[in-house]
């Protein structure tokens, strides 16, 4: 038992796996901590930089998201995930023209990756909504497109806001309440509440326990909502509908497509709100919004929402993650099983894998290790890489160890080790070897256990990890 308290070892592979799992559940703050620690162990890892960039983007920190995406491209200029993440971040920042450049660049390098074409489509649509004609956009490819103009303006604006935040806040361009309500949706009530708080002078002069002024927090919240409002207005401006009038002349089919596009954009915005609520620790609000959206979508036709069933599955996943964050395990299990049912009915392989992963985690959390094993064993054929298999086999082996089934634990530990060897991942070689050794201790095969602990110690020196070495020696 003493050995189990020290292990498993915290390492790059472990942190990446944990961070990815947390990110899938919408716990982006916690996932960010895992990726930060992982980069301390393996600085400059391009895959870790991209996963961290995605977390920053989910949390609304576009500046750091862009930095990580660019850092991955400095390591490998042809890294497709880096190109796509940079394009996505630029699109979210409202730099639609530059995002379009990187979507095109990614598609030229990897035409087999469909998401680059989807990115081109949405960037062109956003440009059309703003300018009326994509051919009017002329870009100069100088010095790898450093984005001097708009980003330089942002830096100036940021410096001005830091110097005079209250004044700049007052100078924000006013929008009519009706326009703001259309652009912000459910967030409009939040902004109205924050603006009402600004009028409470006593409250604005107070500070939190950490020494942060309440006024600064309120102004940051209003600033964030203003940026969201401006972003959505760039995507679908409320004025100058000349281009739309041209589309109306082209017939009912074009009008129908535009309506479907509006519905899709509204759904994407609502899903973003749901994920943001969970990321900020508001699990109850996230659950409430997801359940409300689920009721609305169930009343729509597949013609209005072509990916209706996939979206319903995603919402069940969001609801399950929210219940898990609130500690409501049975409710979380029910929602993830609903996600699995929709994924199977519609042959969505990635969604099936996601749901099985989440169901297995819930079972393991509540101590139902046999059900966790059965669920994860069903996921094995869906694993897409040797590294994913190494993690999966290890988790199954740990569950068997908890059930005192040492032979099965040893068997899965050896499978995990084989997959880790195929991937060449030292961290998971270490974890798998420790699992095998622990199983052999329970089988009273002490000679083999000592040999495997010694092998694990050599792996720990390669990581390197002083904590792992001390744990194995103990």
Short mmCIF file of C-alpha atoms in Angstrom, two decimals:
data_model
loop_
_atom_site.label_atom_id
_atom_site.label_comp_id
_atom_site.label_asym_id
_atom_site.label_seq_id
_atom_site.Cartn_x
_atom_site.Cartn_y
_atom_site.Cartn_z
CA UNK A 1 0.00 0.00 0.00
CA UNK A 2 2.88 2.35 0.73
CA UNK A 3 4.11 1.92 -2.84
CA UNK A 4 0.70 2.81 -4.24
CA UNK A 5 0.57 6.05 -2.23
CA UNK A 6 3.77 7.32 -3.88
CA UNK A 7 2.88 6.28 -7.42
CA UNK A 8 1.89 6.93 -10.17
CA UNK A 9 4.62 9.34 -11.14
CA UNK A 10 3.80 12.86 -12.33
CA UNK A 11 5.42 13.17 -15.76
CA UNK A 12 4.96 14.80 -19.15
CA UNK A 13 2.79 12.00 -20.55
CA UNK A 14 0.69 11.84 -17.41
CA UNK A 15 0.13 15.60 -17.38
CA UNK A 16 -0.78 15.67 -21.07
CA UNK A 17 -3.32 12.87 -20.62
CA UNK A 18 -4.86 14.46 -17.55
CA UNK A 19 -4.95 17.90 -19.18
CA UNK A 20 -6.65 16.52 -22.30
CA UNK A 21 -9.25 14.69 -20.20
CA UNK A 22 -9.98 17.86 -18.17
CA UNK A 23 -10.26 19.90 -21.37
CA UNK A 24 -12.79 17.46 -22.81
CA UNK A 25 -14.91 17.93 -19.70
CA UNK A 26 -14.77 21.72 -20.04
CA UNK A 27 -12.50 22.24 -17.01
CA UNK A 28 -10.12 24.50 -18.93
CA UNK A 29 -8.55 26.25 -15.91
CA UNK A 30 -7.45 22.93 -14.42
CA UNK A 31 -6.33 21.66 -17.83
CA UNK A 32 -4.22 24.80 -18.26
CA UNK A 33 -2.36 23.99 -15.05
CA UNK A 34 -1.54 20.50 -16.35
CA UNK A 35 -0.22 21.84 -19.67
CA UNK A 36 1.86 24.50 -17.88
CA UNK A 37 3.48 21.81 -15.74
CA UNK A 38 3.99 19.58 -18.79
CA UNK A 39 5.85 22.37 -20.63
CA UNK A 40 8.14 22.78 -17.62
CA UNK A 41 9.17 19.15 -18.11
CA UNK A 42 9.43 19.33 -21.90
CA UNK A 43 9.79 22.95 -22.98
CA UNK A 44 8.79 23.76 -26.55
CA UNK A 45 6.76 20.61 -27.23
CA UNK A 46 4.62 21.69 -30.19
CA UNK A 47 1.71 19.35 -29.40
CA UNK A 48 1.51 20.61 -25.81
CA UNK A 49 1.69 24.23 -27.00
CA UNK A 50 -1.30 23.66 -29.27
CA UNK A 51 -3.40 21.98 -26.57
CA UNK A 52 -2.61 24.86 -24.22
CA UNK A 53 -3.46 27.35 -26.98
CA UNK A 54 -6.89 25.72 -27.33
CA UNK A 55 -7.46 26.10 -23.59
CA UNK A 56 -6.52 29.79 -23.70
CA UNK A 57 -8.94 30.27 -26.61
CA UNK A 58 -11.79 28.57 -24.72
CA UNK A 59 -11.12 30.89 -21.78
CA UNK A 60 -11.19 33.96 -24.03
CA UNK A 61 -7.44 34.69 -23.71
CA UNK A 62 -6.77 35.18 -27.42
CA UNK A 63 -3.40 36.89 -26.89
CA UNK A 64 -1.80 33.90 -25.15
CA UNK A 65 -3.58 31.51 -27.51
CA UNK A 66 -1.94 33.24 -30.47
CA UNK A 67 1.47 33.23 -28.76
CA UNK A 68 1.36 29.45 -28.24
CA UNK A 69 0.19 28.81 -31.80
CA UNK A 70 3.02 30.96 -33.20
CA UNK A 71 5.54 29.27 -30.87
CA UNK A 72 4.58 25.86 -32.31
CA UNK A 73 5.10 27.19 -35.84
CA UNK A 74 8.54 28.53 -34.94
CA UNK A 75 9.47 24.93 -34.13
CA UNK A 76 7.82 23.50 -37.27
CA UNK A 77 6.53 25.93 -39.93
CA UNK A 78 4.55 23.16 -41.66
CA UNK A 79 2.84 21.89 -38.48
CA UNK A 80 -0.82 21.59 -39.61
CA UNK A 81 -2.31 21.82 -36.11
CA UNK A 82 -0.27 24.97 -35.49
CA UNK A 83 -1.51 26.56 -38.71
CA UNK A 84 -5.12 25.68 -37.93
CA UNK A 85 -4.95 26.90 -34.33
CA UNK A 86 -3.36 30.19 -35.41
CA UNK A 87 -6.10 30.65 -38.00
CA UNK A 88 -8.81 29.85 -35.43
CA UNK A 89 -7.36 32.32 -32.93
CA UNK A 90 -7.09 35.08 -35.52
CA UNK A 91 -10.69 34.41 -36.57
CA UNK A 92 -11.86 34.72 -32.97
CA UNK A 93 -9.90 37.98 -32.63
CA UNK A 94 -11.77 39.33 -35.67
CA UNK A 95 -8.72 39.20 -37.99
CA UNK A 96 -10.76 37.40 -40.65
CA UNK A 97 -8.47 38.31 -43.56
CA UNK A 98 -5.32 36.99 -41.89
CA UNK A 99 -7.17 33.92 -40.61
CA UNK A 100 -8.14 33.21 -44.22
CA UNK A 101 -4.46 33.27 -45.22
CA UNK A 102 -3.56 30.57 -42.71
CA UNK A 103 -6.59 28.44 -43.52
CA UNK A 104 -5.45 28.50 -47.17
CA UNK A 105 -1.86 27.75 -46.18
CA UNK A 106 -2.98 24.75 -44.14
CA UNK A 107 -5.17 23.42 -46.96
CA UNK A 108 -2.29 23.65 -49.44
CA UNK A 109 -0.07 21.62 -47.12
CA UNK A 110 -2.75 19.13 -46.02
CA UNK A 111 -5.70 19.05 -48.45
CA UNK A 112 -6.89 15.85 -46.74
CA UNK A 113 -7.76 17.75 -43.53
CA UNK A 114 -11.34 18.93 -44.11
CA UNK A 115 -11.42 21.49 -41.29
CA UNK A 116 -9.15 23.85 -43.27
CA UNK A 117 -11.82 24.08 -45.99
CA UNK A 118 -14.49 24.72 -43.36
CA UNK A 119 -12.30 27.48 -41.95
CA UNK A 120 -11.93 29.05 -45.40
CA UNK A 121 -15.71 29.02 -45.84
CA UNK A 122 -16.51 30.72 -42.53
CA UNK A 123 -13.68 33.29 -42.90
CA UNK A 124 -14.87 34.23 -46.40
CA UNK A 125 -18.44 34.54 -45.14
CA UNK A 126 -17.33 36.84 -42.31
CA UNK A 127 -15.36 39.00 -44.78
CA UNK A 128 -18.35 39.19 -47.11
CA UNK A 129 -20.59 40.29 -44.25
CA UNK A 130 -18.15 43.08 -43.40
CA UNK A 131 -17.00 44.19 -46.88
CA UNK A 132 -19.56 42.85 -49.34
CA UNK A 133 -17.04 41.31 -51.74
CA UNK A 134 -14.11 38.97 -50.92
CA UNK A 135 -12.25 40.03 -54.08
CA UNK A 136 -11.81 43.47 -52.52
CA UNK A 137 -9.50 42.00 -49.87
CA UNK A 138 -5.86 42.41 -50.88
CA UNK A 139 -3.14 41.01 -48.63
CA UNK A 140 0.59 41.58 -48.86
CA UNK A 141 2.72 38.59 -47.91
CA UNK A 142 5.69 40.38 -46.36
CA UNK A 143 7.83 39.00 -43.54
CA UNK A 144 5.48 36.06 -42.86
CA UNK A 145 2.53 38.40 -42.21
CA UNK A 146 3.43 39.87 -38.83
CA UNK A 147 -0.03 41.51 -38.47
CA UNK A 148 1.47 44.87 -37.61
CA UNK A 149 -1.58 47.05 -38.20
CA UNK A 150 -4.41 45.59 -36.17
CA UNK A 151 -2.31 43.99 -33.45
CA UNK A 152 -0.27 47.17 -33.06
CA UNK A 153 -3.52 49.06 -32.60
CA UNK A 154 -4.60 46.52 -29.98
CA UNK A 155 -1.37 47.02 -28.04
CA UNK A 156 -1.87 50.80 -28.09
CA UNK A 157 -5.46 50.42 -26.95
CA UNK A 158 -4.38 48.08 -24.18
CA UNK A 159 -1.73 50.53 -22.95
CA UNK A 160 -4.30 53.33 -22.96
CA UNK A 161 -6.76 51.20 -21.01
CA UNK A 162 -4.09 50.38 -18.43
CA UNK A 163 -3.29 54.06 -17.98
CA UNK A 164 -6.90 55.33 -17.88
CA UNK A 165 -9.28 52.38 -17.53
CA UNK A 166 -12.26 54.31 -16.16
CA UNK A 167 -12.11 57.02 -18.80
CA UNK A 168 -11.72 54.55 -21.65
CA UNK A 169 -14.65 52.60 -20.34
CA UNK A 170 -16.81 55.71 -20.51
CA UNK A 171 -15.63 56.39 -24.05
CA UNK A 172 -16.82 52.97 -25.32
CA UNK A 173 -19.05 53.43 -28.34
CA UNK A 174 -22.68 53.27 -27.29
CA UNK A 175 -25.02 50.76 -28.89
CA UNK A 176 -28.79 50.84 -28.75
CA UNK A 177 -30.23 48.43 -26.12
CA UNK A 178 -32.10 46.54 -28.85
CA UNK A 179 -28.93 46.03 -30.92
CA UNK A 180 -26.89 44.97 -27.89
CA UNK A 181 -29.59 42.54 -26.80
CA UNK A 182 -29.55 40.91 -30.24
CA UNK A 183 -25.75 40.66 -30.30
CA UNK A 184 -25.14 39.49 -26.72
CA UNK A 185 -28.19 37.30 -26.26
CA UNK A 186 -28.32 35.90 -22.71
CA UNK A 187 -25.15 37.84 -21.82
CA UNK A 188 -27.01 41.15 -22.18
CA UNK A 189 -28.50 40.75 -18.70
CA UNK A 190 -24.99 40.22 -17.28
CA UNK A 191 -23.75 43.44 -18.85
CA UNK A 192 -26.75 45.41 -17.59
CA UNK A 193 -26.09 44.07 -14.08
CA UNK A 194 -22.39 45.05 -14.21
CA UNK A 195 -23.24 48.55 -15.44
CA UNK A 196 -25.70 48.90 -12.57
CA UNK A 197 -22.95 47.93 -10.11
CA UNK A 198 -20.76 50.78 -11.43
CA UNK A 199 -23.25 53.27 -9.98
CA UNK A 200 -22.65 51.93 -6.44
CA UNK A 201 -19.74 54.18 -5.40
CA UNK A 202 -19.16 52.48 -2.04
CA UNK A 203 -18.91 49.06 -3.67
CA UNK A 204 -16.57 50.35 -6.37
CA UNK A 205 -14.14 51.66 -3.73
CA UNK A 206 -13.95 48.29 -1.94
CA UNK A 207 -11.49 45.45 -2.60
CA UNK A 208 -11.52 41.66 -2.46
CA UNK A 209 -9.58 39.61 0.07
CA UNK A 210 -6.80 39.28 -2.50
CA UNK A 211 -6.49 43.07 -2.73
CA UNK A 212 -8.13 43.39 -6.17
CA UNK A 213 -10.40 46.42 -6.59
CA UNK A 214 -14.02 45.57 -7.30
CA UNK A 215 -14.10 48.38 -9.89
CA UNK A 216 -11.30 46.69 -11.86
CA UNK A 217 -13.19 43.39 -11.86
CA UNK A 218 -16.42 45.03 -13.03
CA UNK A 219 -14.65 47.01 -15.76
CA UNK A 220 -12.85 43.86 -16.97
CA UNK A 221 -16.22 42.10 -17.21
CA UNK A 222 -17.80 44.93 -19.19
CA UNK A 223 -14.75 45.13 -21.45
CA UNK A 224 -14.97 41.41 -22.19
CA UNK A 225 -18.67 41.67 -23.06
CA UNK A 226 -17.99 44.66 -25.31
CA UNK A 227 -15.36 42.66 -27.17
CA UNK A 228 -17.84 39.78 -27.63
CA UNK A 229 -20.44 42.26 -28.89
CA UNK A 230 -18.00 43.78 -31.41
CA UNK A 231 -16.89 40.33 -32.56
CA UNK A 232 -20.43 39.14 -33.26
CA UNK A 233 -21.24 42.43 -34.99
CA UNK A 234 -18.24 41.94 -37.30
CA UNK A 235 -19.50 38.49 -38.17
CA UNK A 236 -23.05 39.69 -38.84
CA UNK A 237 -23.28 43.49 -38.86
CA UNK A 238 -26.61 45.13 -38.05
CA UNK A 239 -26.21 47.80 -40.71
CA UNK A 240 -25.54 48.23 -44.43
CA UNK A 241 -27.63 45.27 -45.63
CA UNK A 242 -26.85 45.99 -49.31
CA UNK A 243 -25.21 42.61 -49.84
CA UNK A 244 -28.15 40.79 -48.27
CA UNK A 245 -30.58 42.58 -50.60
CA UNK A 246 -28.58 41.24 -53.54
CA UNK A 247 -28.88 37.75 -52.13
CA UNK A 248 -32.64 38.10 -51.75
CA UNK A 249 -32.92 38.77 -55.48
CA UNK A 250 -31.27 35.43 -56.19
CA UNK A 251 -34.31 33.50 -54.95
CA UNK A 252 -35.72 31.58 -52.05
CA UNK A 253 -32.96 28.98 -51.95
CA UNK A 254 -30.33 31.60 -51.16
CA UNK A 255 -32.64 33.07 -48.50
CA UNK A 256 -33.07 29.63 -46.96
CA UNK A 257 -29.32 29.03 -46.86
CA UNK A 258 -28.75 32.36 -45.15
CA UNK A 259 -31.34 31.52 -42.48
CA UNK A 260 -29.66 28.20 -41.83
CA UNK A 261 -26.33 30.02 -41.52
CA UNK A 262 -27.85 32.38 -38.93
CA UNK A 263 -29.21 29.43 -36.95
CA UNK A 264 -25.82 27.72 -37.06
CA UNK A 265 -24.08 30.86 -35.86
CA UNK A 266 -26.57 31.25 -33.01
CA UNK A 267 -26.05 27.64 -31.96
CA UNK A 268 -22.27 28.05 -32.01
CA UNK A 269 -22.57 31.15 -29.82
CA UNK A 270 -24.82 29.35 -27.32
CA UNK A 271 -22.46 26.36 -27.15
CA UNK A 272 -19.57 28.76 -26.50
CA UNK A 273 -21.52 30.33 -23.62
CA UNK A 274 -22.21 26.89 -22.12
CA UNK A 275 -18.52 25.92 -22.25
CA UNK A 276 -17.41 29.28 -20.84
CA UNK A 277 -19.76 28.93 -17.86
CA UNK A 278 -18.30 25.53 -17.01
CA UNK A 279 -14.74 26.78 -17.50
CA UNK A 280 -15.36 29.64 -15.06
CA UNK A 281 -16.71 27.29 -12.39
CA UNK A 282 -20.42 28.06 -12.94
CA UNK A 283 -21.44 24.42 -13.41
CA UNK A 284 -25.07 25.02 -12.41
CA UNK A 285 -25.51 27.83 -14.94
CA UNK A 286 -23.78 25.77 -17.63
CA UNK A 287 -26.12 22.85 -16.92
CA UNK A 288 -29.19 25.09 -16.96
CA UNK A 289 -28.26 26.68 -20.30
CA UNK A 290 -27.46 23.32 -21.88
CA UNK A 291 -30.76 21.81 -20.75
CA UNK A 292 -32.68 24.85 -22.07
CA UNK A 293 -30.88 24.64 -25.42
CA UNK A 294 -31.54 20.89 -25.58
CA UNK A 295 -35.29 21.45 -25.17
CA UNK A 296 -35.27 24.07 -27.94
CA UNK A 297 -33.29 21.96 -30.42
CA UNK A 298 -35.48 18.90 -29.88
CA UNK A 299 -38.36 21.00 -31.23
CA UNK A 300 -36.50 21.89 -34.44
CA UNK A 301 -36.45 19.89 -37.66
CA UNK A 302 -33.36 18.30 -39.22
CA UNK A 303 -33.85 20.68 -42.15
CA UNK A 304 -33.35 23.64 -39.81
CA UNK A 305 -30.42 21.98 -38.03
CA UNK A 306 -28.73 19.42 -40.35
CA UNK A 307 -26.49 18.06 -37.57
CA UNK A 308 -29.32 17.93 -35.02
CA UNK A 309 -28.53 14.49 -33.60
CA UNK A 310 -24.81 15.24 -33.27
CA UNK A 311 -25.66 18.50 -31.49
CA UNK A 312 -28.04 16.72 -29.10
CA UNK A 313 -25.22 14.31 -28.22
CA UNK A 314 -22.85 17.22 -27.58
CA UNK A 315 -25.38 18.85 -25.26
CA UNK A 316 -25.82 15.61 -23.28
CA UNK A 317 -22.02 15.57 -22.98
CA UNK A 318 -21.99 19.17 -21.68
CA UNK A 319 -24.75 18.38 -19.18
CA UNK A 320 -22.84 15.30 -18.01
CA UNK A 321 -19.65 17.32 -17.51
CA UNK A 322 -21.58 19.93 -15.51
CA UNK A 323 -23.13 17.27 -13.26
CA UNK A 324 -19.68 15.74 -12.75
CA UNK A 325 -18.28 19.13 -11.70
CA UNK A 326 -21.15 19.46 -9.19
CA UNK A 327 -20.42 15.97 -7.81
CA UNK A 328 -23.74 14.56 -9.08
CA UNK A 329 -22.31 11.26 -10.31
CA UNK A 330 -25.52 9.38 -11.18
CA UNK A 331 -26.86 12.34 -13.17
CA UNK A 332 -23.49 12.65 -14.95
CA UNK A 333 -23.58 8.94 -15.78
CA UNK A 334 -27.10 9.22 -17.20
CA UNK A 335 -26.19 12.16 -19.46
CA UNK A 336 -23.02 10.52 -20.80
CA UNK A 337 -25.01 7.35 -21.55
CA UNK A 338 -27.49 9.48 -23.52
CA UNK A 339 -24.52 10.93 -25.42
CA UNK A 340 -23.36 7.38 -26.18
CA UNK A 341 -26.82 6.33 -27.44
CA UNK A 342 -27.04 9.26 -29.88
CA UNK A 343 -23.47 8.66 -31.07
CA UNK A 344 -24.18 4.99 -31.80
CA UNK A 345 -27.49 5.66 -33.55
CA UNK A 346 -25.78 8.15 -35.88
CA UNK A 347 -22.48 6.24 -36.34
CA UNK A 348 -20.37 9.08 -34.87
CA UNK A 349 -17.14 7.25 -34.02
CA UNK A 350 -15.38 10.13 -32.27
CA UNK A 351 -18.47 10.84 -30.17
CA UNK A 352 -18.72 7.15 -29.19
CA UNK A 353 -15.09 7.21 -28.07
CA UNK A 354 -15.67 10.44 -26.11
CA UNK A 355 -18.75 9.07 -24.35
CA UNK A 356 -17.07 5.77 -23.41
CA UNK A 357 -14.11 7.73 -22.03
CA UNK A 358 -16.38 9.88 -19.84
CA UNK A 359 -18.52 6.95 -18.65
CA UNK A 360 -15.38 5.03 -17.66
CA UNK A 361 -14.10 8.02 -15.68
CA UNK A 362 -17.39 8.37 -13.78
CA UNK A 363 -17.44 4.66 -12.92
CA UNK A 364 -13.84 4.83 -11.69
CA UNK A 365 -14.59 7.96 -9.61
CA UNK A 366 -17.42 6.21 -7.74
CA UNK A 367 -15.44 2.99 -7.20
CA UNK A 368 -17.35 0.82 -9.70
CA UNK A 369 -14.12 -0.48 -11.18
CA UNK A 370 -15.58 -3.49 -13.01
CA UNK A 371 -18.00 -1.27 -14.95
CA UNK A 372 -15.13 1.12 -15.71
CA UNK A 373 -13.12 -1.80 -17.06
CA UNK A 374 -15.97 -3.03 -19.29
CA UNK A 375 -16.54 0.48 -20.64
CA UNK A 376 -12.88 1.17 -21.39
CA UNK A 377 -12.39 -2.27 -22.96
CA UNK A 378 -15.17 -1.35 -25.38
CA UNK A 379 -13.21 1.82 -26.24
CA UNK A 380 -9.99 -0.08 -27.12
CA UNK A 381 -10.84 -0.65 -30.85
CA UNK A 382 -11.55 3.09 -31.19
CA UNK A 383 -8.12 4.17 -29.89
CA UNK A 384 -6.37 6.05 -32.69
CA UNK A 385 -2.74 5.90 -31.57
CA UNK A 386 -0.32 3.75 -29.60
CA UNK A 387 -0.06 6.50 -27.00
CA UNK A 388 -3.84 6.47 -26.44
CA UNK A 389 -3.72 2.68 -26.10
CA UNK A 390 -0.87 2.92 -23.59
CA UNK A 391 -2.99 5.22 -21.42
CA UNK A 392 -6.13 3.10 -21.85
CA UNK A 393 -4.43 -0.21 -21.01
CA UNK A 394 -2.78 1.41 -17.98
CA UNK A 395 -6.11 2.72 -16.63
CA UNK A 396 -7.76 -0.69 -17.09
CA UNK A 397 -4.81 -2.33 -15.34
CA UNK A 398 -5.07 0.07 -12.41
CA UNK A 399 -8.77 -0.81 -12.04
CA UNK A 400 -7.92 -4.52 -11.98
CA UNK A 401 -5.31 -3.78 -9.33
CA UNK A 402 -7.98 -2.04 -7.23
CA UNK A 403 -10.10 -5.20 -7.54
CA UNK A 404 -7.12 -7.35 -6.37
CA UNK A 405 -7.04 -9.12 -9.73
CA UNK A 406 -3.28 -9.04 -10.02
CA UNK A 407 -2.93 -11.37 -13.02
CA UNK A 408 -5.24 -9.24 -15.18
CA UNK A 409 -3.50 -6.09 -13.94
CA UNK A 410 -0.12 -7.57 -14.95
CA UNK A 411 -1.48 -8.52 -18.37
CA UNK A 412 -2.78 -5.02 -19.10
CA UNK A 413 0.39 -3.48 -17.70
CA UNK A 414 2.40 -5.48 -20.25
CA UNK A 415 0.02 -4.38 -23.04
CA UNK A 416 0.47 -0.78 -21.93
CA UNK A 417 4.24 -1.22 -21.98
CA UNK A 418 4.12 -2.68 -25.49
CA UNK A 419 2.08 0.28 -26.78
CA UNK A 420 4.41 2.74 -25.03
CA UNK A 421 7.40 1.00 -26.68
CA UNK A 422 5.72 1.36 -30.10
CA UNK A 423 5.22 5.07 -29.46
CA UNK A 424 8.69 5.48 -27.93
CA UNK A 425 7.22 7.35 -24.97
CA UNK A 426 9.50 7.02 -21.94
CA UNK A 427 6.94 8.33 -19.43
CA UNK A 428 4.33 5.72 -20.28
CA UNK A 429 7.02 3.03 -20.39
CA UNK A 430 7.73 4.07 -16.81
CA UNK A 431 4.06 3.96 -15.70
CA UNK A 432 3.43 0.61 -17.37
CA UNK A 433 6.57 -0.94 -15.85
CA UNK A 434 5.56 0.25 -12.36
CA UNK A 435 2.06 -1.20 -12.85
CA UNK A 436 3.53 -4.58 -13.85
CA UNK A 437 5.85 -4.52 -10.83
CA UNK A 438 3.01 -3.67 -8.43
CA UNK A 439 0.92 -6.53 -9.84
CA UNK A 440 3.86 -8.91 -9.40
CA UNK A 441 4.19 -7.83 -5.76
CA UNK A 442 0.56 -8.87 -5.18
CA UNK A 443 1.30 -12.15 -6.99
CA UNK A 444 4.29 -12.60 -4.60
CA UNK A 445 6.63 -12.83 -7.60
CA UNK A 446 9.13 -10.65 -5.76
CA UNK A 447 12.12 -11.44 -7.97
CA UNK A 448 10.34 -10.26 -11.13
CA UNK A 449 8.89 -7.28 -9.26
CA UNK A 450 12.35 -6.14 -8.15
CA UNK A 451 13.65 -6.46 -11.73
CA UNK A 452 10.77 -4.34 -13.06
CA UNK A 453 11.17 -1.73 -10.33
CA UNK A 454 14.85 -1.51 -11.30
CA UNK A 455 13.87 -1.06 -14.97
CA UNK A 456 11.38 1.61 -13.91
CA UNK A 457 14.12 3.36 -11.94
CA UNK A 458 16.25 3.52 -15.11
CA UNK A 459 13.27 5.00 -17.01
CA UNK A 460 12.77 7.55 -14.23
CA UNK A 461 16.38 8.69 -14.65
CA UNK A 462 15.72 9.26 -18.38
CA UNK A 463 12.61 11.40 -17.80
CA UNK A 464 14.24 12.73 -15.51
CA UNK A 465 12.12 12.78 -12.35
CA UNK A 466 13.61 12.86 -8.89
CA UNK A 467 10.20 12.24 -7.30
CA UNK A 468 9.74 9.13 -9.45
CA UNK A 469 13.17 7.83 -8.53
CA UNK A 470 12.54 8.34 -4.81
CA UNK A 471 9.13 6.67 -5.06
CA UNK A 472 10.49 3.60 -6.83
CA UNK A 473 13.41 3.26 -4.40
CA UNK A 474 10.98 3.48 -1.47
#
